[in-house]
Amino acid sequence: MRRAGAVVAQVKVLIRDAIRPGITTGELDKIAEDEIRRAGATPSFKGYLGVGTTPFSGTICTSINHEIVHGIPGNIVLAEGDILSVDVGAIVEGFHGDSAFTAGVGEIDEKAAGLIDATRESLRLGIAQARAGARVGDISSAVQTYAESQGYEVVRQYVGHGIGRALHEEPQVPNYGMAGRGPLLKKGMAIAIEPMLNIGTWETEQLDDGWTVVTADGSLSAHFEDTIAITEDGVEVLTTPDGYVF
Ligand code: MG
Ligand code: MG
């Protein structure tokens, strides 16, 4: 899992550095796929069958502005002031890594920057709750409490998850809930914590492409995710390089 996480981390850095006005999400997707294959890994999402019948066609998910998650990369040109959520997954020797970040394209306004900062911070606070003996609800509550204190809503319909030989395993890790409740975290578990924060309503809609999830009211949305391992004495973040802030 460490190796899969390291590939994902490296891809995130490459994509983060490539995001600029004028580039297409399809070009970013190619950068990601090339790097994953160069590393001897396999994209987790490409060909993935969700609840629909259309396999996901991209290596990464690229979700712009009011798109929350699962945006399909293609001929969409990024524009100054957009915000872009990038979700990356890779498999190494049968184990998955899964991670996401949101970044501004060129200069972004204060409203968008505030949303991104709060989403990043809610992930940090969620991770800070994770340890052997804690409950999933401790993470959920930390994310929700902080997000709502900053005036944002957390998406209910899509949640974090256990991860390992499958991309999505038990337990579910919601971004809302009560401390002290939910499944117990144990040493050796790996989970993906992934807050999705909206400026407006938490309610979502899915587009006719069968994948892209958008905010029901068209408000901006941001998404940060890391795969973490529960260790003897805390956690290990597998999908972000030490000291790197996306
Ligand atoms: Mg993800
Ligand atoms: Mg995930």
mmCIF file of C-alpha atoms and ligand atoms in Angstrom:
data_model
loop_
_atom_site.group_PDB
_atom_site.id
_atom_site.type_symbol
_atom_site.label_atom_id
_atom_site.label_comp_id
_atom_site.label_asym_id
_atom_site.label_seq_id
_atom_site.Cartn_x
_atom_site.Cartn_y
_atom_site.Cartn_z
ATOM 1 C CA MET A 1 0.000 0.000 0.000
ATOM 2 C CA ARG A 2 2.948 2.292 0.642
ATOM 3 C CA ARG A 3 4.127 1.796 -2.915
ATOM 4 C CA ALA A 4 0.690 2.486 -4.389
ATOM 5 C CA GLY A 5 0.437 5.567 -2.173
ATOM 6 C CA ALA A 6 3.829 6.817 -3.322
ATOM 7 C CA VAL A 7 2.803 6.549 -6.991
ATOM 8 C CA VAL A 8 -0.412 8.452 -6.292
ATOM 9 C CA ALA A 9 1.512 11.118 -4.374
ATOM 10 C CA GLN A 10 3.936 11.588 -7.243
ATOM 11 C CA VAL A 11 1.114 11.879 -9.778
ATOM 12 C CA LYS A 12 -0.633 14.494 -7.639
ATOM 13 C CA VAL A 13 2.535 16.615 -7.578
ATOM 14 C CA LEU A 14 2.895 16.373 -11.370
ATOM 15 C CA ILE A 15 -0.747 17.322 -11.949
ATOM 16 C CA ARG A 16 -0.615 20.127 -9.390
ATOM 17 C CA ASP A 17 2.331 21.628 -11.260
ATOM 18 C CA ALA A 18 0.629 21.217 -14.653
ATOM 19 C CA ILE A 19 -2.666 22.926 -13.790
ATOM 20 C CA ARG A 20 -2.883 26.273 -15.607
ATOM 21 C CA PRO A 21 -5.339 28.219 -17.752
ATOM 22 C CA GLY A 22 -5.505 26.732 -21.273
ATOM 23 C CA ILE A 23 -4.667 23.133 -20.452
ATOM 24 C CA THR A 24 -7.404 20.533 -20.955
ATOM 25 C CA THR A 25 -8.466 17.960 -18.400
ATOM 26 C CA GLY A 26 -7.650 15.327 -21.019
ATOM 27 C CA GLU A 27 -4.038 16.557 -21.139
ATOM 28 C CA LEU A 28 -3.838 16.282 -17.345
ATOM 29 C CA ASP A 29 -5.267 12.776 -17.606
ATOM 30 C CA LYS A 30 -2.516 11.773 -20.039
ATOM 31 C CA ILE A 31 0.194 13.103 -17.697
ATOM 32 C CA ALA A 32 -1.308 10.991 -14.911
ATOM 33 C CA GLU A 33 -1.657 7.808 -16.936
ATOM 34 C CA ASP A 34 1.864 8.099 -18.372
ATOM 35 C CA GLU A 35 3.350 8.498 -14.893
ATOM 36 C CA ILE A 36 1.321 5.663 -13.362
ATOM 37 C CA ARG A 37 2.362 3.265 -16.142
ATOM 38 C CA ARG A 38 5.981 4.502 -16.074
ATOM 39 C CA ALA A 39 6.011 3.555 -12.374
ATOM 40 C CA GLY A 40 4.793 0.062 -13.263
ATOM 41 C CA ALA A 41 1.399 0.709 -11.675
ATOM 42 C CA THR A 42 -2.162 0.520 -13.033
ATOM 43 C CA PRO A 43 -4.837 3.252 -12.857
ATOM 44 C CA SER A 44 -7.527 2.335 -10.295
ATOM 45 C CA PHE A 45 -10.371 4.220 -11.947
ATOM 46 C CA LYS A 46 -9.945 3.475 -15.651
ATOM 47 C CA GLY A 47 -12.626 0.978 -16.642
ATOM 48 C CA TYR A 48 -14.171 1.142 -13.163
ATOM 49 C CA LEU A 49 -17.827 0.185 -13.099
ATOM 50 C CA GLY A 50 -19.809 2.268 -10.667
ATOM 51 C CA VAL A 51 -23.514 2.071 -10.069
ATOM 52 C CA GLY A 52 -24.093 2.796 -13.767
ATOM 53 C CA THR A 53 -23.248 0.737 -16.803
ATOM 54 C CA THR A 54 -20.618 2.995 -18.366
ATOM 55 C CA PRO A 55 -17.035 2.172 -17.347
ATOM 56 C CA PHE A 56 -15.061 5.252 -16.262
ATOM 57 C CA SER A 57 -12.909 6.315 -19.212
ATOM 58 C CA GLY A 58 -10.264 8.400 -17.451
ATOM 59 C CA THR A 59 -7.224 7.680 -15.319
ATOM 60 C CA ILE A 60 -8.078 10.603 -13.025
ATOM 61 C CA CYS A 61 -11.361 12.293 -12.145
ATOM 62 C CA THR A 62 -11.409 15.997 -12.966
ATOM 63 C CA SER A 63 -14.269 17.953 -11.404
ATOM 64 C CA ILE A 64 -14.530 21.676 -12.143
ATOM 65 C CA ASN A 65 -16.244 24.343 -9.989
ATOM 66 C CA HIS A 66 -19.731 23.038 -9.080
ATOM 67 C CA GLU A 67 -18.723 19.491 -9.995
ATOM 68 C CA ILE A 68 -18.058 17.575 -6.774
ATOM 69 C CA VAL A 69 -16.502 14.267 -7.849
ATOM 70 C CA HIS A 70 -16.224 11.790 -10.746
ATOM 71 C CA GLY A 71 -15.843 14.376 -13.531
ATOM 72 C CA ILE A 72 -14.606 12.753 -16.743
ATOM 73 C CA PRO A 73 -11.423 14.201 -18.281
ATOM 74 C CA GLY A 74 -11.639 15.274 -21.913
ATOM 75 C CA ASN A 75 -11.591 18.329 -24.161
ATOM 76 C CA ILE A 76 -12.546 20.737 -21.405
ATOM 77 C CA VAL A 77 -10.180 23.732 -21.298
ATOM 78 C CA LEU A 78 -9.382 25.105 -17.830
ATOM 79 C CA ALA A 79 -9.946 28.848 -17.445
ATOM 80 C CA GLU A 80 -8.450 31.429 -15.107
ATOM 81 C CA GLY A 81 -10.478 31.487 -11.894
ATOM 82 C CA ASP A 82 -11.787 27.917 -12.121
ATOM 83 C CA ILE A 83 -11.221 25.485 -9.309
ATOM 84 C CA LEU A 84 -10.355 21.905 -10.233
ATOM 85 C CA SER A 85 -10.682 18.798 -8.084
ATOM 86 C CA VAL A 86 -8.364 15.978 -9.149
ATOM 87 C CA ASP A 87 -8.819 12.437 -7.856
ATOM 88 C CA VAL A 88 -6.024 9.914 -8.466
ATOM 89 C CA GLY A 89 -5.997 6.165 -7.886
ATOM 90 C CA ALA A 90 -3.286 3.606 -8.650
ATOM 91 C CA ILE A 91 -2.735 -0.090 -8.063
ATOM 92 C CA VAL A 92 0.661 -1.601 -7.214
ATOM 93 C CA GLU A 93 0.919 -5.363 -6.689
ATOM 94 C CA GLY A 94 -2.798 -5.597 -6.090
ATOM 95 C CA PHE A 95 -3.114 -2.748 -3.582
ATOM 96 C CA HIS A 96 -4.809 0.595 -4.227
ATOM 97 C CA GLY A 97 -3.943 4.162 -3.277
ATOM 98 C CA ASP A 98 -6.643 6.845 -3.574
ATOM 99 C CA SER A 99 -6.217 10.569 -3.068
ATOM 100 C CA ALA A 100 -7.621 13.905 -4.208
ATOM 101 C CA PHE A 101 -6.967 17.627 -3.991
ATOM 102 C CA THR A 102 -8.579 20.817 -5.248
ATOM 103 C CA ALA A 103 -6.531 23.632 -6.753
ATOM 104 C CA GLY A 104 -7.215 27.016 -8.277
ATOM 105 C CA VAL A 105 -6.535 27.638 -11.972
ATOM 106 C CA GLY A 106 -4.467 30.813 -12.155
ATOM 107 C CA GLU A 107 -5.860 33.486 -9.830
ATOM 108 C CA ILE A 108 -9.033 32.549 -7.955
ATOM 109 C CA ASP A 109 -11.350 34.717 -5.869
ATOM 110 C CA GLU A 110 -11.466 34.773 -2.081
ATOM 111 C CA LYS A 111 -14.655 32.746 -1.923
ATOM 112 C CA ALA A 112 -13.115 29.856 -3.850
ATOM 113 C CA ALA A 113 -9.829 30.057 -1.946
ATOM 114 C CA GLY A 114 -11.675 29.975 1.383
ATOM 115 C CA LEU A 115 -13.567 26.851 0.349
ATOM 116 C CA ILE A 116 -10.361 25.082 -0.704
ATOM 117 C CA ASP A 117 -8.584 26.047 2.540
ATOM 118 C CA ALA A 118 -11.485 24.804 4.673
ATOM 119 C CA THR A 119 -11.695 21.497 2.812
ATOM 120 C CA ARG A 120 -7.949 20.891 3.161
ATOM 121 C CA GLU A 121 -8.174 21.725 6.873
ATOM 122 C CA SER A 122 -11.181 19.452 7.426
ATOM 123 C CA LEU A 123 -9.167 16.549 6.005
ATOM 124 C CA ARG A 124 -6.266 17.401 8.293
ATOM 125 C CA LEU A 125 -8.585 17.460 11.313
ATOM 126 C CA GLY A 126 -10.206 14.184 10.267
ATOM 127 C CA ILE A 127 -6.823 12.482 9.947
ATOM 128 C CA ALA A 128 -5.858 13.840 13.377
ATOM 129 C CA GLN A 129 -8.703 11.786 14.901
ATOM 130 C CA ALA A 130 -7.612 8.507 13.326
ATOM 131 C CA ARG A 131 -5.777 5.995 15.508
ATOM 132 C CA ALA A 132 -6.259 2.469 16.782
ATOM 133 C CA GLY A 133 -9.134 2.498 19.282
ATOM 134 C CA ALA A 134 -10.888 5.534 17.776
ATOM 135 C CA ARG A 135 -14.197 5.222 15.946
ATOM 136 C CA VAL A 136 -15.064 6.262 12.408
ATOM 137 C CA GLY A 137 -17.521 8.750 13.918
ATOM 138 C CA ASP A 138 -14.612 10.615 15.524
ATOM 139 C CA ILE A 139 -13.303 11.383 12.042
ATOM 140 C CA SER A 140 -16.761 12.157 10.649
ATOM 141 C CA SER A 141 -17.589 14.510 13.491
ATOM 142 C CA ALA A 142 -14.281 16.387 13.242
ATOM 143 C CA VAL A 143 -14.796 16.979 9.506
ATOM 144 C CA GLN A 144 -18.421 18.039 9.821
ATOM 145 C CA THR A 145 -17.943 20.244 12.881
ATOM 146 C CA TYR A 146 -15.110 22.203 11.310
ATOM 147 C CA ALA A 147 -16.755 22.503 7.877
ATOM 148 C CA GLU A 148 -20.016 23.767 9.316
ATOM 149 C CA SER A 149 -18.220 26.159 11.668
ATOM 150 C CA GLN A 150 -16.743 27.768 8.558
ATOM 151 C CA GLY A 151 -20.155 28.058 6.903
ATOM 152 C CA TYR A 152 -19.884 25.139 4.470
ATOM 153 C CA GLU A 153 -22.012 22.031 4.008
ATOM 154 C CA VAL A 154 -20.596 18.517 3.753
ATOM 155 C CA VAL A 155 -21.735 16.138 1.038
ATOM 156 C CA ARG A 156 -23.709 13.199 2.501
ATOM 157 C CA GLN A 157 -24.203 10.959 -0.491
ATOM 158 C CA TYR A 158 -20.535 10.182 -1.159
ATOM 159 C CA VAL A 159 -18.215 9.040 1.608
ATOM 160 C CA GLY A 160 -14.722 7.869 2.416
ATOM 161 C CA HIS A 161 -14.006 4.155 2.661
ATOM 162 C CA GLY A 162 -11.775 1.327 3.634
ATOM 163 C CA ILE A 163 -9.190 0.538 0.952
ATOM 164 C CA GLY A 164 -6.776 -2.286 0.184
ATOM 165 C CA ARG A 165 -7.084 -5.000 -2.434
ATOM 166 C CA ALA A 166 -10.309 -3.314 -3.499
ATOM 167 C CA LEU A 167 -10.683 0.418 -4.126
ATOM 168 C CA HIS A 168 -13.755 0.579 -1.910
ATOM 169 C CA GLU A 169 -13.949 -1.635 1.170
ATOM 170 C CA GLU A 170 -15.682 -1.510 4.530
ATOM 171 C CA PRO A 171 -16.022 0.580 6.581
ATOM 172 C CA GLN A 172 -17.685 3.612 5.053
ATOM 173 C CA VAL A 173 -16.160 6.842 6.368
ATOM 174 C CA PRO A 174 -18.842 9.559 6.155
ATOM 175 C CA ASN A 175 -18.024 13.251 6.442
ATOM 176 C CA TYR A 176 -20.847 13.734 8.930
ATOM 177 C CA GLY A 177 -21.711 11.932 12.137
ATOM 178 C CA MET A 178 -21.184 11.696 15.862
ATOM 179 C CA ALA A 179 -17.960 11.193 17.776
ATOM 180 C CA GLY A 180 -17.755 7.867 19.581
ATOM 181 C CA ARG A 181 -20.034 6.122 17.089
ATOM 182 C CA GLY A 182 -19.408 3.823 14.179
ATOM 183 C CA PRO A 183 -16.854 1.091 13.440
ATOM 184 C CA LEU A 184 -13.727 0.776 15.557
ATOM 185 C CA LEU A 185 -10.401 1.586 13.914
ATOM 186 C CA LYS A 186 -7.734 -1.047 14.359
ATOM 187 C CA LYS A 187 -4.031 -1.315 13.700
ATOM 188 C CA GLY A 188 -3.375 -2.487 10.146
ATOM 189 C CA MET A 189 -6.504 -0.944 8.639
ATOM 190 C CA ALA A 190 -6.234 1.454 5.710
ATOM 191 C CA ILE A 191 -8.936 4.009 5.006
ATOM 192 C CA ALA A 192 -9.490 6.852 2.584
ATOM 193 C CA ILE A 193 -10.800 9.995 4.287
ATOM 194 C CA GLU A 194 -12.310 12.369 1.741
ATOM 195 C CA PRO A 195 -14.253 15.474 2.755
ATOM 196 C CA MET A 196 -16.312 17.133 0.009
ATOM 197 C CA LEU A 197 -17.431 20.643 1.013
ATOM 198 C CA ASN A 198 -19.964 22.844 -0.765
ATOM 199 C CA ILE A 199 -20.533 26.573 -0.462
ATOM 200 C CA GLY A 200 -24.285 25.954 -0.756
ATOM 201 C CA THR A 201 -26.469 22.918 -0.215
ATOM 202 C CA TRP A 202 -25.008 19.482 0.496
ATOM 203 C CA GLU A 203 -27.476 17.957 -1.954
ATOM 204 C CA THR A 204 -26.118 16.482 -5.176
ATOM 205 C CA GLU A 205 -27.190 15.536 -8.667
ATOM 206 C CA GLN A 206 -25.618 13.191 -11.175
ATOM 207 C CA LEU A 207 -25.233 14.250 -14.802
ATOM 208 C CA ASP A 208 -26.451 12.195 -17.758
ATOM 209 C CA ASP A 209 -22.883 11.034 -18.491
ATOM 210 C CA GLY A 210 -23.477 8.526 -15.687
ATOM 211 C CA TRP A 211 -20.556 9.797 -13.612
ATOM 212 C CA THR A 212 -20.190 13.515 -12.942
ATOM 213 C CA VAL A 213 -21.690 14.529 -9.599
ATOM 214 C CA VAL A 214 -22.600 18.214 -9.196
ATOM 215 C CA THR A 215 -24.020 20.383 -6.431
ATOM 216 C CA ALA A 216 -27.805 20.571 -6.713
ATOM 217 C CA ASP A 217 -27.722 24.386 -6.481
ATOM 218 C CA GLY A 218 -24.692 24.967 -8.736
ATOM 219 C CA SER A 219 -22.514 26.228 -5.869
ATOM 220 C CA LEU A 220 -18.768 25.593 -5.757
ATOM 221 C CA SER A 221 -17.439 22.352 -4.299
ATOM 222 C CA ALA A 222 -13.989 21.196 -3.160
ATOM 223 C CA HIS A 223 -12.569 17.749 -2.345
ATOM 224 C CA PHE A 224 -9.458 16.548 -0.517
ATOM 225 C CA GLU A 225 -8.626 12.909 0.142
ATOM 226 C CA ASP A 226 -5.790 10.861 1.545
ATOM 227 C CA THR A 227 -5.325 7.151 2.022
ATOM 228 C CA ILE A 228 -3.998 6.533 5.531
ATOM 229 C CA ALA A 229 -2.841 3.464 7.422
ATOM 230 C CA ILE A 230 -3.607 2.943 11.109
ATOM 231 C CA THR A 231 -0.298 2.038 12.739
ATOM 232 C CA GLU A 232 0.880 1.018 16.209
ATOM 233 C CA ASP A 233 1.233 4.578 17.422
ATOM 234 C CA GLY A 234 -0.928 6.715 15.140
ATOM 235 C CA VAL A 235 -1.364 7.003 11.409
ATOM 236 C CA GLU A 236 0.729 7.076 8.303
ATOM 237 C CA VAL A 237 -0.465 9.229 5.400
ATOM 238 C CA LEU A 238 0.339 7.167 2.306
ATOM 239 C CA THR A 239 -0.701 9.450 -0.563
ATOM 240 C CA THR A 240 0.875 12.846 0.161
ATOM 241 C CA PRO A 241 4.644 13.380 0.323
ATOM 242 C CA ASP A 242 5.871 14.404 3.785
ATOM 243 C CA GLY A 243 5.683 18.147 4.235
ATOM 244 C CA TYR A 244 3.919 18.790 0.927
ATOM 245 C CA VAL A 245 0.758 20.908 1.074
ATOM 246 C CA PHE A 246 -1.598 20.661 -1.880
HETATM 247 MG MG MG B 1 -10.587 9.234 -4.650
HETATM 248 MG MG MG B 2 -11.940 7.487 -2.399
#
